[in-house]
Short mmCIF file of C-alpha atoms in Angstrom, two decimals:
data_model
loop_
_atom_site.label_atom_id
_atom_site.label_comp_id
_atom_site.label_asym_id
_atom_site.label_seq_id
_atom_site.Cartn_x
_atom_site.Cartn_y
_atom_site.Cartn_z
CA MET A 78 -12.36 -85.26 -99.28
CA ILE A 79 -11.71 -84.51 -102.93
CA ASN A 80 -10.04 -87.89 -103.56
CA LYS A 81 -13.13 -89.73 -102.39
CA GLN A 82 -15.42 -87.46 -104.41
CA VAL A 83 -13.46 -88.12 -107.60
CA TYR A 84 -13.33 -91.86 -106.87
CA ASN A 85 -17.11 -91.97 -106.39
CA TYR A 86 -17.64 -90.01 -109.62
CA ILE A 87 -15.42 -92.45 -111.54
CA ILE A 88 -17.31 -95.45 -110.16
CA LYS A 89 -20.82 -93.95 -110.48
CA ASN A 90 -20.26 -92.96 -114.11
CA ASN A 91 -18.26 -96.07 -114.99
CA LEU A 92 -15.49 -93.93 -116.46
CA PHE A 93 -12.78 -96.59 -116.28
CA SER A 94 -11.47 -99.49 -114.22
CA ILE A 95 -8.95 -98.21 -111.69
CA LYS A 96 -7.49 -101.70 -111.32
CA LYS A 97 -7.34 -102.71 -114.99
CA ASP A 98 -7.13 -99.71 -117.33
CA LYS A 99 -4.12 -97.68 -118.38
CA ILE A 100 -4.72 -93.94 -118.57
CA ILE A 101 -2.84 -91.26 -120.51
CA LEU A 102 -3.15 -88.13 -118.36
CA ALA A 103 -2.98 -84.86 -120.32
CA ILE A 104 -0.99 -82.61 -118.02
CA SER A 105 -0.12 -78.95 -118.51
CA ALA A 106 1.65 -77.97 -115.24
CA GLY A 107 -1.37 -75.88 -114.25
CA ALA A 108 -3.44 -76.38 -111.09
CA ASP A 109 -6.18 -78.54 -112.61
CA SER A 110 -4.09 -81.24 -114.25
CA VAL A 111 -1.55 -81.31 -111.41
CA CYS A 112 -4.47 -81.84 -109.03
CA LEU A 113 -5.77 -84.75 -111.13
CA PHE A 114 -2.25 -86.21 -111.25
CA HIS A 115 -2.00 -86.33 -107.46
CA ILE A 116 -5.54 -87.70 -107.10
CA PHE A 117 -4.74 -90.46 -109.60
CA ARG A 118 -1.58 -91.26 -107.63
CA SER A 119 -3.55 -91.55 -104.41
CA LEU A 120 -6.04 -93.90 -106.11
CA GLY A 121 -3.31 -96.08 -107.61
CA VAL A 122 -4.28 -95.38 -111.22
CA ASN A 123 -1.98 -96.90 -113.86
CA MET A 124 -1.07 -93.77 -115.79
CA GLU A 125 1.43 -92.17 -118.12
CA LEU A 126 1.76 -88.42 -118.61
CA ALA A 127 1.37 -86.50 -121.87
CA HIS A 128 2.43 -82.87 -122.11
CA CYS A 129 1.95 -80.57 -125.10
CA ASN A 130 4.41 -77.73 -125.63
CA PHE A 131 2.61 -75.36 -127.98
CA LYS A 132 5.55 -72.93 -128.12
CA LEU A 133 3.25 -69.96 -127.59
CA ARG A 134 4.53 -68.49 -124.32
CA ASP A 135 8.28 -68.15 -124.89
CA ASN A 136 10.27 -69.37 -121.87
CA ASP A 137 7.11 -70.17 -119.92
CA SER A 138 6.24 -73.00 -122.32
CA ASP A 139 9.64 -74.62 -121.86
CA GLU A 140 9.52 -74.11 -118.10
CA ASP A 141 6.15 -75.87 -117.96
CA GLU A 142 7.66 -78.80 -119.82
CA GLU A 143 10.61 -78.94 -117.43
CA PHE A 144 8.25 -78.81 -114.44
CA ILE A 145 6.35 -81.86 -115.68
CA LYS A 146 9.54 -83.74 -116.52
CA LYS A 147 10.74 -83.27 -112.92
CA LEU A 148 7.33 -84.27 -111.53
CA ALA A 149 7.28 -87.47 -113.60
CA LYS A 150 10.86 -88.33 -112.69
CA LYS A 151 10.21 -87.74 -108.98
CA HIS A 152 7.30 -90.17 -108.96
CA LYS A 153 8.82 -92.60 -111.50
CA ILE A 154 6.02 -92.23 -114.03
CA LYS A 155 6.39 -92.54 -117.81
CA PHE A 156 6.34 -89.15 -119.48
CA HIS A 157 5.63 -88.13 -123.09
CA VAL A 158 6.11 -84.65 -124.53
CA LYS A 159 5.51 -83.20 -127.97
CA SER A 160 6.26 -79.72 -129.27
CA PHE A 161 4.03 -78.09 -131.87
CA ALA A 162 4.41 -75.21 -134.32
CA THR A 163 0.97 -74.05 -133.24
CA ASP A 164 1.10 -70.57 -134.77
CA PHE A 165 2.14 -71.99 -138.15
CA TYR A 166 -0.59 -74.65 -138.02
CA SER A 167 -3.16 -71.99 -137.16
CA LYS A 168 -2.27 -69.87 -140.17
CA GLU A 169 -1.94 -72.81 -142.57
CA ASN A 170 -5.33 -74.22 -141.62
CA LYS A 171 -7.06 -70.86 -141.12
CA VAL A 172 -8.22 -71.66 -137.59
CA SER A 173 -7.82 -69.81 -134.29
CA ILE A 174 -4.84 -70.49 -132.06
CA GLN A 175 -7.18 -72.15 -129.57
CA MET A 176 -8.66 -74.44 -132.23
CA ALA A 177 -5.21 -75.21 -133.62
CA ALA A 178 -3.97 -76.25 -130.17
CA ARG A 179 -7.05 -78.40 -129.63
CA GLN A 180 -6.69 -80.20 -132.97
CA LEU A 181 -2.97 -80.76 -132.52
CA ARG A 182 -3.21 -82.15 -129.02
CA TYR A 183 -6.15 -84.48 -129.60
CA ASN A 184 -4.62 -85.87 -132.78
CA TRP A 185 -1.48 -86.65 -130.79
CA PHE A 186 -3.49 -88.13 -127.93
CA LYS A 187 -5.21 -90.53 -130.33
CA ASP A 188 -1.81 -91.72 -131.56
CA LEU A 189 -0.58 -92.13 -127.99
CA LEU A 190 -3.54 -94.32 -127.07
CA ILE A 191 -2.52 -96.74 -129.81
CA ASP A 192 1.25 -96.50 -129.34
CA ARG A 193 1.08 -96.99 -125.56
CA ASN A 194 -1.75 -99.54 -125.63
CA ALA A 195 -3.73 -97.32 -123.27
CA ASN A 196 -7.48 -97.32 -122.70
CA PHE A 197 -8.34 -93.65 -122.18
CA ILE A 198 -7.08 -90.10 -122.28
CA ALA A 199 -7.91 -88.19 -119.09
CA THR A 200 -8.18 -84.41 -119.07
CA ALA A 201 -8.60 -82.16 -116.03
CA HIS A 202 -11.70 -80.25 -117.12
CA HIS A 203 -13.75 -79.44 -114.03
CA LYS A 204 -17.20 -78.11 -113.13
CA ASP A 205 -16.29 -74.44 -113.70
CA ASP A 206 -14.87 -75.27 -117.15
CA SER A 207 -18.15 -76.92 -118.08
CA ILE A 208 -20.19 -73.93 -116.92
CA GLU A 209 -17.94 -71.56 -118.88
CA THR A 210 -18.40 -73.75 -121.97
CA PHE A 211 -22.17 -73.51 -121.48
CA PHE A 212 -21.96 -69.72 -121.71
CA ILE A 213 -19.53 -69.78 -124.64
CA ASN A 214 -21.93 -71.96 -126.60
CA LEU A 215 -24.93 -69.88 -125.54
CA ILE A 216 -23.22 -66.67 -126.70
CA ARG A 217 -22.10 -68.20 -130.01
CA GLY A 218 -25.45 -69.89 -130.65
CA SER A 219 -24.57 -73.57 -130.68
CA GLY A 220 -28.10 -74.92 -130.25
CA ILE A 221 -29.36 -77.07 -127.38
CA ARG A 222 -26.66 -79.71 -127.84
CA GLY A 223 -24.04 -77.12 -126.98
CA LEU A 224 -25.72 -76.26 -123.69
CA VAL A 225 -24.76 -79.47 -121.91
CA GLY A 226 -21.27 -78.17 -121.23
CA ILE A 227 -18.28 -80.51 -121.35
CA LYS A 228 -19.11 -84.19 -121.66
CA GLN A 229 -17.35 -87.50 -121.37
CA THR A 230 -16.59 -89.11 -124.74
CA GLU A 231 -15.74 -92.61 -125.86
CA LYS A 232 -12.00 -92.31 -125.31
CA VAL A 233 -11.61 -88.99 -123.44
CA ILE A 234 -12.63 -89.04 -119.80
CA ARG A 235 -12.93 -86.08 -117.43
CA PRO A 236 -12.88 -87.28 -113.82
CA LEU A 237 -13.00 -83.78 -112.30
CA LEU A 238 -16.35 -82.68 -113.69
CA SER A 239 -17.95 -82.91 -110.24
CA ILE A 240 -15.19 -80.73 -108.74
CA ASP A 241 -15.01 -76.94 -108.83
CA LYS A 242 -11.94 -74.72 -109.02
CA ILE A 243 -12.04 -73.71 -105.36
CA GLN A 244 -11.81 -77.36 -104.29
CA ILE A 245 -8.83 -77.88 -106.61
CA ILE A 246 -6.89 -74.93 -105.20
CA LYS A 247 -7.68 -75.89 -101.61
CA PHE A 248 -6.49 -79.45 -102.26
CA LEU A 249 -3.21 -78.28 -103.76
CA HIS A 250 -2.51 -75.73 -101.03
CA LYS A 251 -3.46 -78.09 -98.20
CA ASN A 252 -1.05 -80.73 -99.49
CA LYS A 253 1.59 -78.18 -100.55
CA PHE A 254 1.60 -79.50 -104.13
CA LYS A 255 3.34 -77.11 -106.50
CA TYR A 256 1.94 -76.05 -109.87
CA ARG A 257 2.49 -73.29 -112.41
CA GLU A 258 0.26 -70.36 -113.31
CA ASP A 259 -0.54 -69.66 -116.96
CA LEU A 260 -0.66 -65.87 -117.23
CA THR A 261 -2.86 -66.05 -120.34
CA ASN A 262 -5.66 -67.26 -118.05
CA SER A 263 -5.99 -63.70 -116.76
CA SER A 264 -6.10 -62.03 -120.17
CA LEU A 265 -9.46 -60.56 -121.18
CA LYS A 266 -8.46 -61.13 -124.80
CA TYR A 267 -10.21 -64.50 -124.66
CA LEU A 268 -13.97 -65.05 -124.38
CA ARG A 269 -13.62 -67.82 -121.78
CA ASN A 270 -11.64 -65.50 -119.52
CA LYS A 271 -14.21 -62.72 -119.91
CA ILE A 272 -16.93 -65.16 -118.85
CA ARG A 273 -14.90 -66.41 -115.88
CA MET A 274 -13.71 -63.01 -114.67
CA LYS A 275 -16.62 -60.71 -115.59
CA LEU A 276 -19.90 -62.55 -116.29
CA ILE A 277 -19.87 -65.26 -113.65
CA PRO A 278 -18.94 -62.92 -110.74
CA LEU A 279 -21.85 -60.68 -111.78
CA LEU A 280 -24.23 -63.66 -111.83
CA LEU A 281 -22.93 -64.86 -108.47
CA ASP A 282 -23.72 -61.44 -107.06
CA LEU A 283 -27.31 -61.88 -108.26
CA ASN A 284 -27.56 -65.48 -107.09
CA PRO A 285 -24.79 -67.20 -105.06
CA LEU A 286 -26.14 -70.58 -106.22
CA ILE A 287 -26.07 -69.75 -109.92
CA LYS A 288 -23.19 -72.11 -110.81
CA GLU A 289 -24.84 -75.07 -109.13
CA ASN A 290 -28.17 -74.22 -110.76
CA ILE A 291 -26.60 -74.04 -114.22
CA PHE A 292 -24.70 -77.29 -113.66
CA ASN A 293 -27.94 -79.04 -112.67
CA GLU A 294 -29.74 -77.64 -115.72
CA MET A 295 -26.95 -78.94 -117.97
CA LYS A 296 -27.38 -82.42 -116.52
CA ILE A 297 -31.12 -82.26 -117.19
CA LEU A 298 -30.47 -81.23 -120.80
CA GLU A 299 -27.94 -84.02 -121.25
CA ASN A 300 -30.38 -86.61 -119.90
CA THR A 301 -33.03 -85.55 -122.41
CA ASN A 302 -30.75 -86.89 -125.20
CA ILE A 303 -31.77 -84.05 -127.49
#
Protein backbone atom coordinates (compact mmCIF):
# COMPACT_ATOMS: atom_id res chain seq x y z
CA MET A 1 0.00 0.00 0.00
CA ILE A 2 1.53 3.28 -1.12
CA ASN A 3 0.19 5.19 1.91
CA LYS A 4 1.97 2.83 4.28
CA GLN A 5 5.17 2.97 2.24
CA VAL A 6 5.23 6.77 2.35
CA TYR A 7 4.40 6.77 6.07
CA ASN A 8 7.28 4.37 6.78
CA TYR A 9 9.65 6.50 4.69
CA ILE A 10 8.65 9.63 6.62
CA ILE A 11 9.22 7.91 9.96
CA LYS A 12 12.44 6.09 8.99
CA ASN A 13 14.05 9.27 7.65
CA ASN A 14 12.59 11.52 10.35
CA LEU A 15 11.28 13.92 7.71
CA PHE A 16 8.70 15.60 9.93
CA SER A 17 6.24 15.00 12.75
CA ILE A 18 2.86 14.05 11.31
CA LYS A 19 1.15 15.03 14.55
CA LYS A 20 2.94 18.32 15.25
CA ASP A 21 4.31 19.94 12.08
CA LYS A 22 2.55 22.13 9.55
CA ILE A 23 3.47 21.42 5.93
CA ILE A 24 3.20 23.64 2.86
CA LEU A 25 2.54 21.23 -0.02
CA ALA A 26 3.75 22.48 -3.40
CA ILE A 27 1.02 21.29 -5.75
CA SER A 28 0.88 21.64 -9.53
CA ALA A 29 -2.29 19.71 -10.51
CA GLY A 30 -0.15 16.97 -12.04
CA ALA A 31 -0.20 13.31 -11.00
CA ASP A 32 2.74 13.43 -8.57
CA SER A 33 1.66 16.30 -6.35
CA VAL A 34 -2.02 15.30 -6.44
CA CYS A 35 -0.94 11.84 -5.30
CA LEU A 36 1.05 13.32 -2.40
CA PHE A 37 -1.94 15.50 -1.50
CA HIS A 38 -4.23 12.50 -1.13
CA ILE A 39 -1.60 10.52 0.78
CA PHE A 40 -1.13 13.43 3.19
CA ARG A 41 -4.91 13.59 3.65
CA SER A 42 -5.05 9.89 4.48
CA LEU A 43 -2.25 10.33 7.04
CA GLY A 44 -3.89 13.35 8.66
CA VAL A 45 -1.04 15.74 7.85
CA ASN A 46 -1.64 19.39 8.80
CA MET A 47 -1.08 21.02 5.43
CA GLU A 48 -1.74 24.06 3.30
CA LEU A 49 -1.43 24.10 -0.49
CA ALA A 50 0.84 26.33 -2.56
CA HIS A 51 0.40 26.57 -6.32
CA CYS A 52 2.64 28.47 -8.75
CA ASN A 53 1.12 29.80 -11.96
CA PHE A 54 4.10 30.46 -14.20
CA LYS A 55 1.94 31.79 -17.04
CA LEU A 56 3.82 29.68 -19.58
CA ARG A 57 1.08 27.43 -20.98
CA ASP A 58 -1.70 29.86 -21.92
CA ASN A 59 -5.11 28.59 -20.79
CA ASP A 60 -3.62 25.39 -19.38
CA SER A 61 -1.82 27.33 -16.64
CA ASP A 62 -5.03 29.00 -15.52
CA GLU A 63 -6.96 25.73 -15.72
CA ASP A 64 -4.37 24.07 -13.47
CA GLU A 65 -4.86 26.86 -10.95
CA GLU A 66 -8.63 26.46 -11.07
CA PHE A 67 -8.30 22.69 -10.62
CA ILE A 68 -6.29 23.15 -7.42
CA LYS A 69 -8.65 25.83 -6.11
CA LYS A 70 -11.58 23.40 -6.48
CA LEU A 71 -9.59 20.57 -4.88
CA ALA A 72 -8.69 22.73 -1.87
CA LYS A 73 -12.24 24.01 -1.50
CA LYS A 74 -13.68 20.49 -1.70
CA HIS A 75 -11.47 19.27 1.14
CA LYS A 76 -11.56 22.56 3.11
CA ILE A 77 -7.81 23.11 2.97
CA LYS A 78 -6.07 26.50 2.94
CA PHE A 79 -4.83 27.38 -0.52
CA HIS A 80 -2.17 29.86 -1.70
CA VAL A 81 -1.49 30.81 -5.30
CA LYS A 82 1.02 33.14 -6.91
CA SER A 83 1.40 34.12 -10.55
CA PHE A 84 4.82 34.85 -12.02
CA ALA A 85 6.09 36.68 -15.10
CA THR A 86 8.46 33.77 -15.64
CA ASP A 87 9.49 34.61 -19.20
CA PHE A 88 10.35 38.19 -18.23
CA TYR A 89 12.32 37.02 -15.18
CA SER A 90 14.22 34.54 -17.35
CA LYS A 91 15.31 37.21 -19.80
CA GLU A 92 16.10 39.82 -17.13
CA ASN A 93 18.28 37.42 -15.16
CA LYS A 94 19.74 35.60 -18.17
CA VAL A 95 18.70 32.15 -16.94
CA SER A 96 16.71 29.35 -18.58
CA ILE A 97 12.95 29.18 -18.18
CA GLN A 98 13.39 26.10 -16.01
CA MET A 99 15.89 27.85 -13.72
CA ALA A 100 13.71 30.97 -13.59
CA ALA A 101 10.70 28.91 -12.50
CA ARG A 102 12.79 27.13 -9.87
CA GLN A 103 14.17 30.36 -8.41
CA LEU A 104 10.78 32.06 -8.38
CA ARG A 105 8.94 29.20 -6.71
CA TYR A 106 11.51 28.47 -4.01
CA ASN A 107 11.86 32.14 -3.12
CA TRP A 108 8.09 32.26 -2.66
CA PHE A 109 8.06 29.02 -0.69
CA LYS A 110 10.61 30.46 1.76
CA ASP A 111 8.35 33.47 2.32
CA LEU A 112 5.33 31.21 2.81
CA LEU A 113 7.11 29.18 5.49
CA ILE A 114 7.56 32.37 7.51
CA ASP A 115 4.19 33.95 6.74
CA ARG A 116 2.21 30.77 7.54
CA ASN A 117 4.39 29.70 10.47
CA ALA A 118 4.94 26.35 8.76
CA ASN A 119 7.74 23.88 9.37
CA PHE A 120 8.49 22.45 5.92
CA ILE A 121 7.80 22.69 2.23
CA ALA A 122 6.90 19.31 0.71
CA THR A 123 7.43 18.60 -2.97
CA ALA A 124 6.31 15.52 -4.90
CA HIS A 125 9.65 14.49 -6.40
CA HIS A 126 9.73 10.70 -6.65
CA LYS A 127 12.23 7.92 -7.37
CA ASP A 128 12.10 8.34 -11.17
CA ASP A 129 12.73 12.10 -10.83
CA SER A 130 15.82 11.36 -8.78
CA ILE A 131 17.15 8.88 -11.33
CA GLU A 132 16.55 11.36 -14.15
CA THR A 133 18.43 14.01 -12.16
CA PHE A 134 21.33 11.56 -11.80
CA PHE A 135 21.60 11.30 -15.58
CA ILE A 136 21.17 15.05 -16.11
CA ASN A 137 24.06 15.72 -13.74
CA LEU A 138 26.16 12.94 -15.26
CA ILE A 139 25.65 14.35 -18.77
CA ARG A 140 26.39 17.92 -17.68
CA GLY A 141 29.38 16.92 -15.56
CA SER A 142 28.36 17.95 -12.07
CA GLY A 143 30.95 15.90 -10.17
CA ILE A 144 30.24 13.16 -7.65
CA ARG A 145 28.02 15.36 -5.49
CA GLY A 146 25.59 15.67 -8.37
CA LEU A 147 25.26 11.90 -8.72
CA VAL A 148 23.21 11.40 -5.56
CA GLY A 149 20.04 12.51 -7.32
CA ILE A 150 17.42 14.55 -5.47
CA LYS A 151 17.97 14.89 -1.74
CA GLN A 152 16.06 16.08 1.28
CA THR A 153 17.14 19.53 2.49
CA GLU A 154 16.75 21.42 5.73
CA LYS A 155 13.36 22.91 4.91
CA VAL A 156 12.30 21.08 1.73
CA ILE A 157 11.14 17.51 2.20
CA ARG A 158 10.35 14.95 -0.49
CA PRO A 159 8.22 12.13 0.96
CA LEU A 160 7.79 10.30 -2.36
CA LEU A 161 11.44 9.51 -3.04
CA SER A 162 10.86 5.81 -2.31
CA ILE A 163 7.93 5.72 -4.76
CA ASP A 164 8.15 5.33 -8.53
CA LYS A 165 5.88 6.81 -11.20
CA ILE A 166 4.05 3.56 -11.90
CA GLN A 167 2.96 3.32 -8.26
CA ILE A 168 1.71 6.92 -8.37
CA ILE A 169 -0.43 6.35 -11.46
CA LYS A 170 -1.82 3.07 -10.12
CA PHE A 171 -2.76 4.77 -6.84
CA LEU A 172 -4.56 7.60 -8.60
CA HIS A 173 -6.43 5.33 -11.01
CA LYS A 174 -7.39 2.81 -8.33
CA ASN A 175 -8.91 5.56 -6.19
CA LYS A 176 -10.31 7.48 -9.18
CA PHE A 177 -8.47 10.65 -8.15
CA LYS A 178 -8.42 13.21 -10.95
CA TYR A 179 -5.32 15.12 -12.04
CA ARG A 180 -4.15 17.12 -15.04
CA GLU A 181 -1.55 16.25 -17.65
CA ASP A 182 1.17 18.76 -18.50
CA LEU A 183 1.74 18.37 -22.24
CA THR A 184 5.26 19.82 -21.97
CA ASN A 185 6.24 16.59 -20.18
CA SER A 186 6.11 14.82 -23.54
CA SER A 187 8.21 17.36 -25.43
CA LEU A 188 11.69 16.20 -26.45
CA LYS A 189 12.78 19.83 -26.31
CA TYR A 190 13.88 19.27 -22.72
CA LEU A 191 16.81 17.11 -21.58
CA ARG A 192 14.86 15.54 -18.71
CA ASN A 193 12.17 14.37 -21.13
CA LYS A 194 14.76 12.92 -23.51
CA ILE A 195 16.23 10.94 -20.61
CA ARG A 196 12.81 9.73 -19.46
CA MET A 197 11.45 8.87 -22.90
CA LYS A 198 14.57 7.75 -24.79
CA LEU A 199 17.52 6.85 -22.55
CA ILE A 200 15.82 5.05 -19.68
CA PRO A 201 13.65 2.79 -21.90
CA LEU A 202 16.84 1.77 -23.75
CA LEU A 203 18.59 0.98 -20.46
CA LEU A 204 15.57 -0.96 -19.21
CA ASP A 205 15.74 -3.05 -22.36
CA LEU A 206 19.36 -3.90 -21.48
CA ASN A 207 18.61 -4.48 -17.80
CA PRO A 208 15.05 -4.44 -16.37
CA LEU A 209 16.52 -3.71 -12.92
CA ILE A 210 18.56 -0.70 -14.04
CA LYS A 211 16.45 1.92 -12.21
CA GLU A 212 16.65 0.07 -8.91
CA ASN A 213 20.39 -0.47 -9.38
CA ILE A 214 20.99 3.22 -10.05
CA PHE A 215 18.83 4.24 -7.09
CA ASN A 216 20.83 1.95 -4.81
CA GLU A 217 24.12 3.32 -6.15
CA MET A 218 22.92 6.87 -5.45
CA LYS A 219 22.18 5.94 -1.84
CA ILE A 220 25.68 4.49 -1.50
CA LEU A 221 27.20 7.69 -2.88
CA GLU A 222 25.11 9.81 -0.55
CA ASN A 223 26.18 7.77 2.48
CA THR A 224 29.85 8.29 1.64
CA ASN A 225 29.36 12.03 2.41
CA ILE A 226 31.71 12.98 -0.42
